[in-house]
PDB file of C-alpha atoms in Angstrom:
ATOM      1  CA  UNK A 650      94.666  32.619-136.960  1.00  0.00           C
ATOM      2  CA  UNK A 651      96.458  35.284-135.622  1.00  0.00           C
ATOM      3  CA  UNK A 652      99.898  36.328-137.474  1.00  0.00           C
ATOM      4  CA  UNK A 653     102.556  39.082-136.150  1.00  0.00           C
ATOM      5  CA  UNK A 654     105.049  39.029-139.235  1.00  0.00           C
ATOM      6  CA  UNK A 655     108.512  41.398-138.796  1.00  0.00           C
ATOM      7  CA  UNK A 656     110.427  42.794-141.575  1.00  0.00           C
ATOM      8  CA  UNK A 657     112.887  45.328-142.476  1.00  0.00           C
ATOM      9  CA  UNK A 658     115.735  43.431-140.236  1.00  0.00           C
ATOM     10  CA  UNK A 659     119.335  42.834-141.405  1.00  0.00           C
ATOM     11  CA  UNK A 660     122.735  44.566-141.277  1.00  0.00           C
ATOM     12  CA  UNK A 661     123.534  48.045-140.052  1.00  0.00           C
ATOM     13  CA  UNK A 662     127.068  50.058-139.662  1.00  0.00           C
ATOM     14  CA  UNK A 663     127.493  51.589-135.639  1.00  0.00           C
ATOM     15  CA  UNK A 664     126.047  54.788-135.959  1.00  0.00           C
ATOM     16  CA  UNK A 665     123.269  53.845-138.709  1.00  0.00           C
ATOM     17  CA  UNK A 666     119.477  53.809-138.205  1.00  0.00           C
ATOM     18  CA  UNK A 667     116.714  50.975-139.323  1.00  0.00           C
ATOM     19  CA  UNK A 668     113.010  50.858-139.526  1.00  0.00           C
ATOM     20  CA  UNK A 669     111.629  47.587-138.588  1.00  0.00           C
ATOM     21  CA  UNK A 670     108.087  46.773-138.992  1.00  0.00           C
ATOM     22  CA  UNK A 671     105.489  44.340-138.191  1.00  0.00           C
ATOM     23  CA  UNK A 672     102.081  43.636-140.063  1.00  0.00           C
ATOM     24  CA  UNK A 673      99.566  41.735-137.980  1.00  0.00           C
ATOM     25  CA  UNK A 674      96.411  39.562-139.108  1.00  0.00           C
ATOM     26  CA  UNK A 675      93.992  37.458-137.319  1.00  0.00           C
ATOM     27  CA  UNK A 676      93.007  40.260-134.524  1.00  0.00           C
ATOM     28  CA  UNK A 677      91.315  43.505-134.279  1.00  0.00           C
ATOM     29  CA  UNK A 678      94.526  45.415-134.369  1.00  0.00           C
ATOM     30  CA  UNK A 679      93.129  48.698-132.989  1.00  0.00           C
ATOM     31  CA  UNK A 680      92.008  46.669-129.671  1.00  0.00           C
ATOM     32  CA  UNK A 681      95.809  45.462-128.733  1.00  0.00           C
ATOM     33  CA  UNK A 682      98.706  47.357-127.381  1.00  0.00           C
ATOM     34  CA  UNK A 683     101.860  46.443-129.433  1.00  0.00           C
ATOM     35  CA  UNK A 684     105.101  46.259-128.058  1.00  0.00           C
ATOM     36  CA  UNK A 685     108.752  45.526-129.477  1.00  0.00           C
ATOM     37  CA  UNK A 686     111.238  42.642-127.176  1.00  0.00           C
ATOM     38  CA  UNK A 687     114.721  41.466-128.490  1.00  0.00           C
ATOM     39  CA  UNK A 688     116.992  38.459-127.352  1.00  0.00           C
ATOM     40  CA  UNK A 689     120.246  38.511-128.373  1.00  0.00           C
ATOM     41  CA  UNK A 690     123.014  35.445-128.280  1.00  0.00           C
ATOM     42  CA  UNK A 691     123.117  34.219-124.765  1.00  0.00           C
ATOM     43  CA  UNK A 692     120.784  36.659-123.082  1.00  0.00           C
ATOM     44  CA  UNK A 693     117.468  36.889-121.722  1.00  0.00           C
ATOM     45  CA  UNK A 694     114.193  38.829-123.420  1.00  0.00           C
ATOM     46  CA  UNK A 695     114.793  41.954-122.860  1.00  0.00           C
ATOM     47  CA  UNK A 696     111.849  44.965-123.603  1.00  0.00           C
ATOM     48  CA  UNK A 697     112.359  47.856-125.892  1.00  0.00           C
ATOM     49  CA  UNK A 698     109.147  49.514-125.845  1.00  0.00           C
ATOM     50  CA  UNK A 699     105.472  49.559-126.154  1.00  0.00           C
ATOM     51  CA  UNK A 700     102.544  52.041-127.880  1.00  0.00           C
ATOM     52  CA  UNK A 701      99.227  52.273-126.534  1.00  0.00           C
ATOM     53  CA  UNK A 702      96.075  51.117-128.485  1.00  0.00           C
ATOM     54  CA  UNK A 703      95.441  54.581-129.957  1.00  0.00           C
ATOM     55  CA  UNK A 704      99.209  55.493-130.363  1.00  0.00           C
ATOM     56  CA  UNK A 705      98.924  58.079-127.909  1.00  0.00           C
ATOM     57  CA  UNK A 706     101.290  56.994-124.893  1.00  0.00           C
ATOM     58  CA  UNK A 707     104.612  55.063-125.024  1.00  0.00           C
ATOM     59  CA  UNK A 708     106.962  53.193-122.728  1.00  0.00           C
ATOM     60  CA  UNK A 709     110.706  52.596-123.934  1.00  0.00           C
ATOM     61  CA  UNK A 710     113.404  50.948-121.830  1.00  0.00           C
ATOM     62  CA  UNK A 711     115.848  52.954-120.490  1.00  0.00           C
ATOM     63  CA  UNK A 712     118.629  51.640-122.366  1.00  0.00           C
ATOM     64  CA  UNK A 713     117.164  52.822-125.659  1.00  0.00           C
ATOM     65  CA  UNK A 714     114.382  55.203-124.738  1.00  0.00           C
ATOM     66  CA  UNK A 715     117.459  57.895-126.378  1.00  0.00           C
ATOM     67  CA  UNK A 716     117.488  56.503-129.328  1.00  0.00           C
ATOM     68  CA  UNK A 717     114.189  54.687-130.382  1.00  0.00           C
ATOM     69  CA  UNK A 718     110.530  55.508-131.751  1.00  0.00           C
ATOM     70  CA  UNK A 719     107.414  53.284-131.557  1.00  0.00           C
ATOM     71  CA  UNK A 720     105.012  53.882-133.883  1.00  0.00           C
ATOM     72  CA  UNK A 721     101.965  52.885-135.644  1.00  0.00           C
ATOM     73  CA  UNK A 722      99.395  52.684-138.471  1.00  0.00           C
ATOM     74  CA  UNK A 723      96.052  50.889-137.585  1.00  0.00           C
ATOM     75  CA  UNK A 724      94.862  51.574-140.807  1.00  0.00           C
ATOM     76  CA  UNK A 725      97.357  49.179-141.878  1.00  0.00           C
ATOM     77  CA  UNK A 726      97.342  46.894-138.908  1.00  0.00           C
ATOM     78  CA  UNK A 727     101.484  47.429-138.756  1.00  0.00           C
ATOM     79  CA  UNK A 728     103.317  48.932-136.064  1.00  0.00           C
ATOM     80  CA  UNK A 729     107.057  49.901-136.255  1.00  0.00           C
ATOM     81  CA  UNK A 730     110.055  50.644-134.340  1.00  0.00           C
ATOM     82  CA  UNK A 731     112.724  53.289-135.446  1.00  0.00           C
ATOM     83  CA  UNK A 732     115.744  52.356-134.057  1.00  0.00           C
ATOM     84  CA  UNK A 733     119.140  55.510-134.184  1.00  0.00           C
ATOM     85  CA  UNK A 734     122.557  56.053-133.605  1.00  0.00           C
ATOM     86  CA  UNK A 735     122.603  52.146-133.742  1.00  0.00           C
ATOM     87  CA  UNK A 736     125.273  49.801-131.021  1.00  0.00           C
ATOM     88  CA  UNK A 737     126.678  46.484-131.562  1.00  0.00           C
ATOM     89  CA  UNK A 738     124.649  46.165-128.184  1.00  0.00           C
ATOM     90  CA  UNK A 739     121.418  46.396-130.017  1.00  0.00           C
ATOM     91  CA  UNK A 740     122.234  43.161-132.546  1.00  0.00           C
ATOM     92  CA  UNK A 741     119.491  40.857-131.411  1.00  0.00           C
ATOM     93  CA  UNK A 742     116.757  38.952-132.709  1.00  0.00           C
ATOM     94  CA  UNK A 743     113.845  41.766-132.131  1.00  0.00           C
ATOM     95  CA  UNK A 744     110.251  40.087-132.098  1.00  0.00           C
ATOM     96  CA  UNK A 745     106.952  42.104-132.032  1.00  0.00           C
ATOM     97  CA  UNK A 746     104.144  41.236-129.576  1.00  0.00           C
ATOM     98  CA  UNK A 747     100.371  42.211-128.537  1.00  0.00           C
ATOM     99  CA  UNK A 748      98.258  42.270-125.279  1.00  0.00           C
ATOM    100  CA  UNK A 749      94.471  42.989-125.307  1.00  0.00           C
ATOM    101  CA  UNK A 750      95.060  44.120-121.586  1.00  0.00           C
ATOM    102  CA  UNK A 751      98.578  45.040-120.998  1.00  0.00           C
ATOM    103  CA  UNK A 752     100.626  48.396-121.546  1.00  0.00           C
ATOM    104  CA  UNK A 753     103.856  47.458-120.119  1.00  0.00           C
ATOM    105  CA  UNK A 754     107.350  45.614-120.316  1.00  0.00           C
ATOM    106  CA  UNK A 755     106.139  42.245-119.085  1.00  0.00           C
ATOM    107  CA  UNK A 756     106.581  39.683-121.554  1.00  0.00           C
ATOM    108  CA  UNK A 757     104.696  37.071-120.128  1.00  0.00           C
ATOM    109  CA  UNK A 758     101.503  38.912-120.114  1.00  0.00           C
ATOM    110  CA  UNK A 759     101.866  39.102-124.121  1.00  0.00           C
ATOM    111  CA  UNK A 760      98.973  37.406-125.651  1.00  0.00           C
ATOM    112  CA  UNK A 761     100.814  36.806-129.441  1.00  0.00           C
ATOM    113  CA  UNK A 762     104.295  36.978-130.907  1.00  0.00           C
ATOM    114  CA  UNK A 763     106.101  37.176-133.927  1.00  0.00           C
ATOM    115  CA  UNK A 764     108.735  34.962-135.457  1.00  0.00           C
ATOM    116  CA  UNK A 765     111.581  37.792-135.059  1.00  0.00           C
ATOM    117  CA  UNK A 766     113.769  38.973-137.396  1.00  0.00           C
ATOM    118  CA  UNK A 767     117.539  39.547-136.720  1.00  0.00           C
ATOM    119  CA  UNK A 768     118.860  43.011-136.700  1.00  0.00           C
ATOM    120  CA  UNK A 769     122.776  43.055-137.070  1.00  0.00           C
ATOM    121  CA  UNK A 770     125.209  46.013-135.789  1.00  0.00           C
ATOM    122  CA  UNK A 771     128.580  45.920-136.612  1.00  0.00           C
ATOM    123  CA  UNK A 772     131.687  48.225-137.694  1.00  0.00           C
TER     124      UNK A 772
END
C-alpha cells in the first residue's frame, strides 16, 4: 500500500523558517515526481512546488518561489520542503503528493497524497 507520511509541522514565529518532510512507502520513489500543496481555513488547494524525478528541475508558485526549497533524498524515499522568512499567510495544512506522469501544479493529476500536517505562523 502506498503511504506519503509528513512531519516536521507545527508552530513558527513571522520571520522563522521550518523543514517539513515527507517519507513515502509502497512505490518506487525514484519513478514519481513529488510535489508540496497546502489548504488553509476556508480556502482552496493551493500549489507550492514540485521536484522532478531526479531532483534536477523545480517549479514553485509564485507566491513563495522567494522564499521556499524543494528537495529530495531517494535514497531515503523522503522529499522535503524548506520553507523562510515565514507569513501568517503560509499557516495551512501542507500535504505532500506524487505523479508517475506529471511535473506540474495540477492537483488533480496527483496519483497519491499524504494526510497533511499543519504548519502554524503567528507573532
Amino acid at each position: 500500500q502506498v503511504q506519503l507520511v509528513e512531519s516536521g509541522g507545527g508552530l513558527v514565529q513571522v520571520g522563522g523558517s521550518l523543514r517539513l518532510s515527507c517519507a513515502a512507502s509502497g512505490l518506487t520513489f525514484a519513478n514519481y515526481a513529488m510535489a508540496w500543496f497546502r489548504r488553509a481555513p476556508g480556502k482552496e488547494r493551493e500549489f507550492v512546488g514540485t521536484v522532478s524525478w531526479t531532483g534536477g528541475d523545480t517549479w514553485y508558485a509564485d507566491s513563495v518561489k522567494t522564499r521556499v526549497t524543494i528537495s529530495r533524498d531517494n535514497a531515503k524515499n523522503t522529499v522535503y520542503l524548506q520553507m523562510d522568512r515565514l507569513k501568517p499567510e503560509d499557516t495551512a495544512v501542507y500535504y505532500c503528493a506524487a505523479s508517475g506522469a506529471h511535473f506540474g501544479p495540477e492537483a488533480h493529476k496527483y496519483d497519491y497524497w499524504g494526510q497533511g500536517i499543519q504548519v502554524t505562523v503567528s507573532s
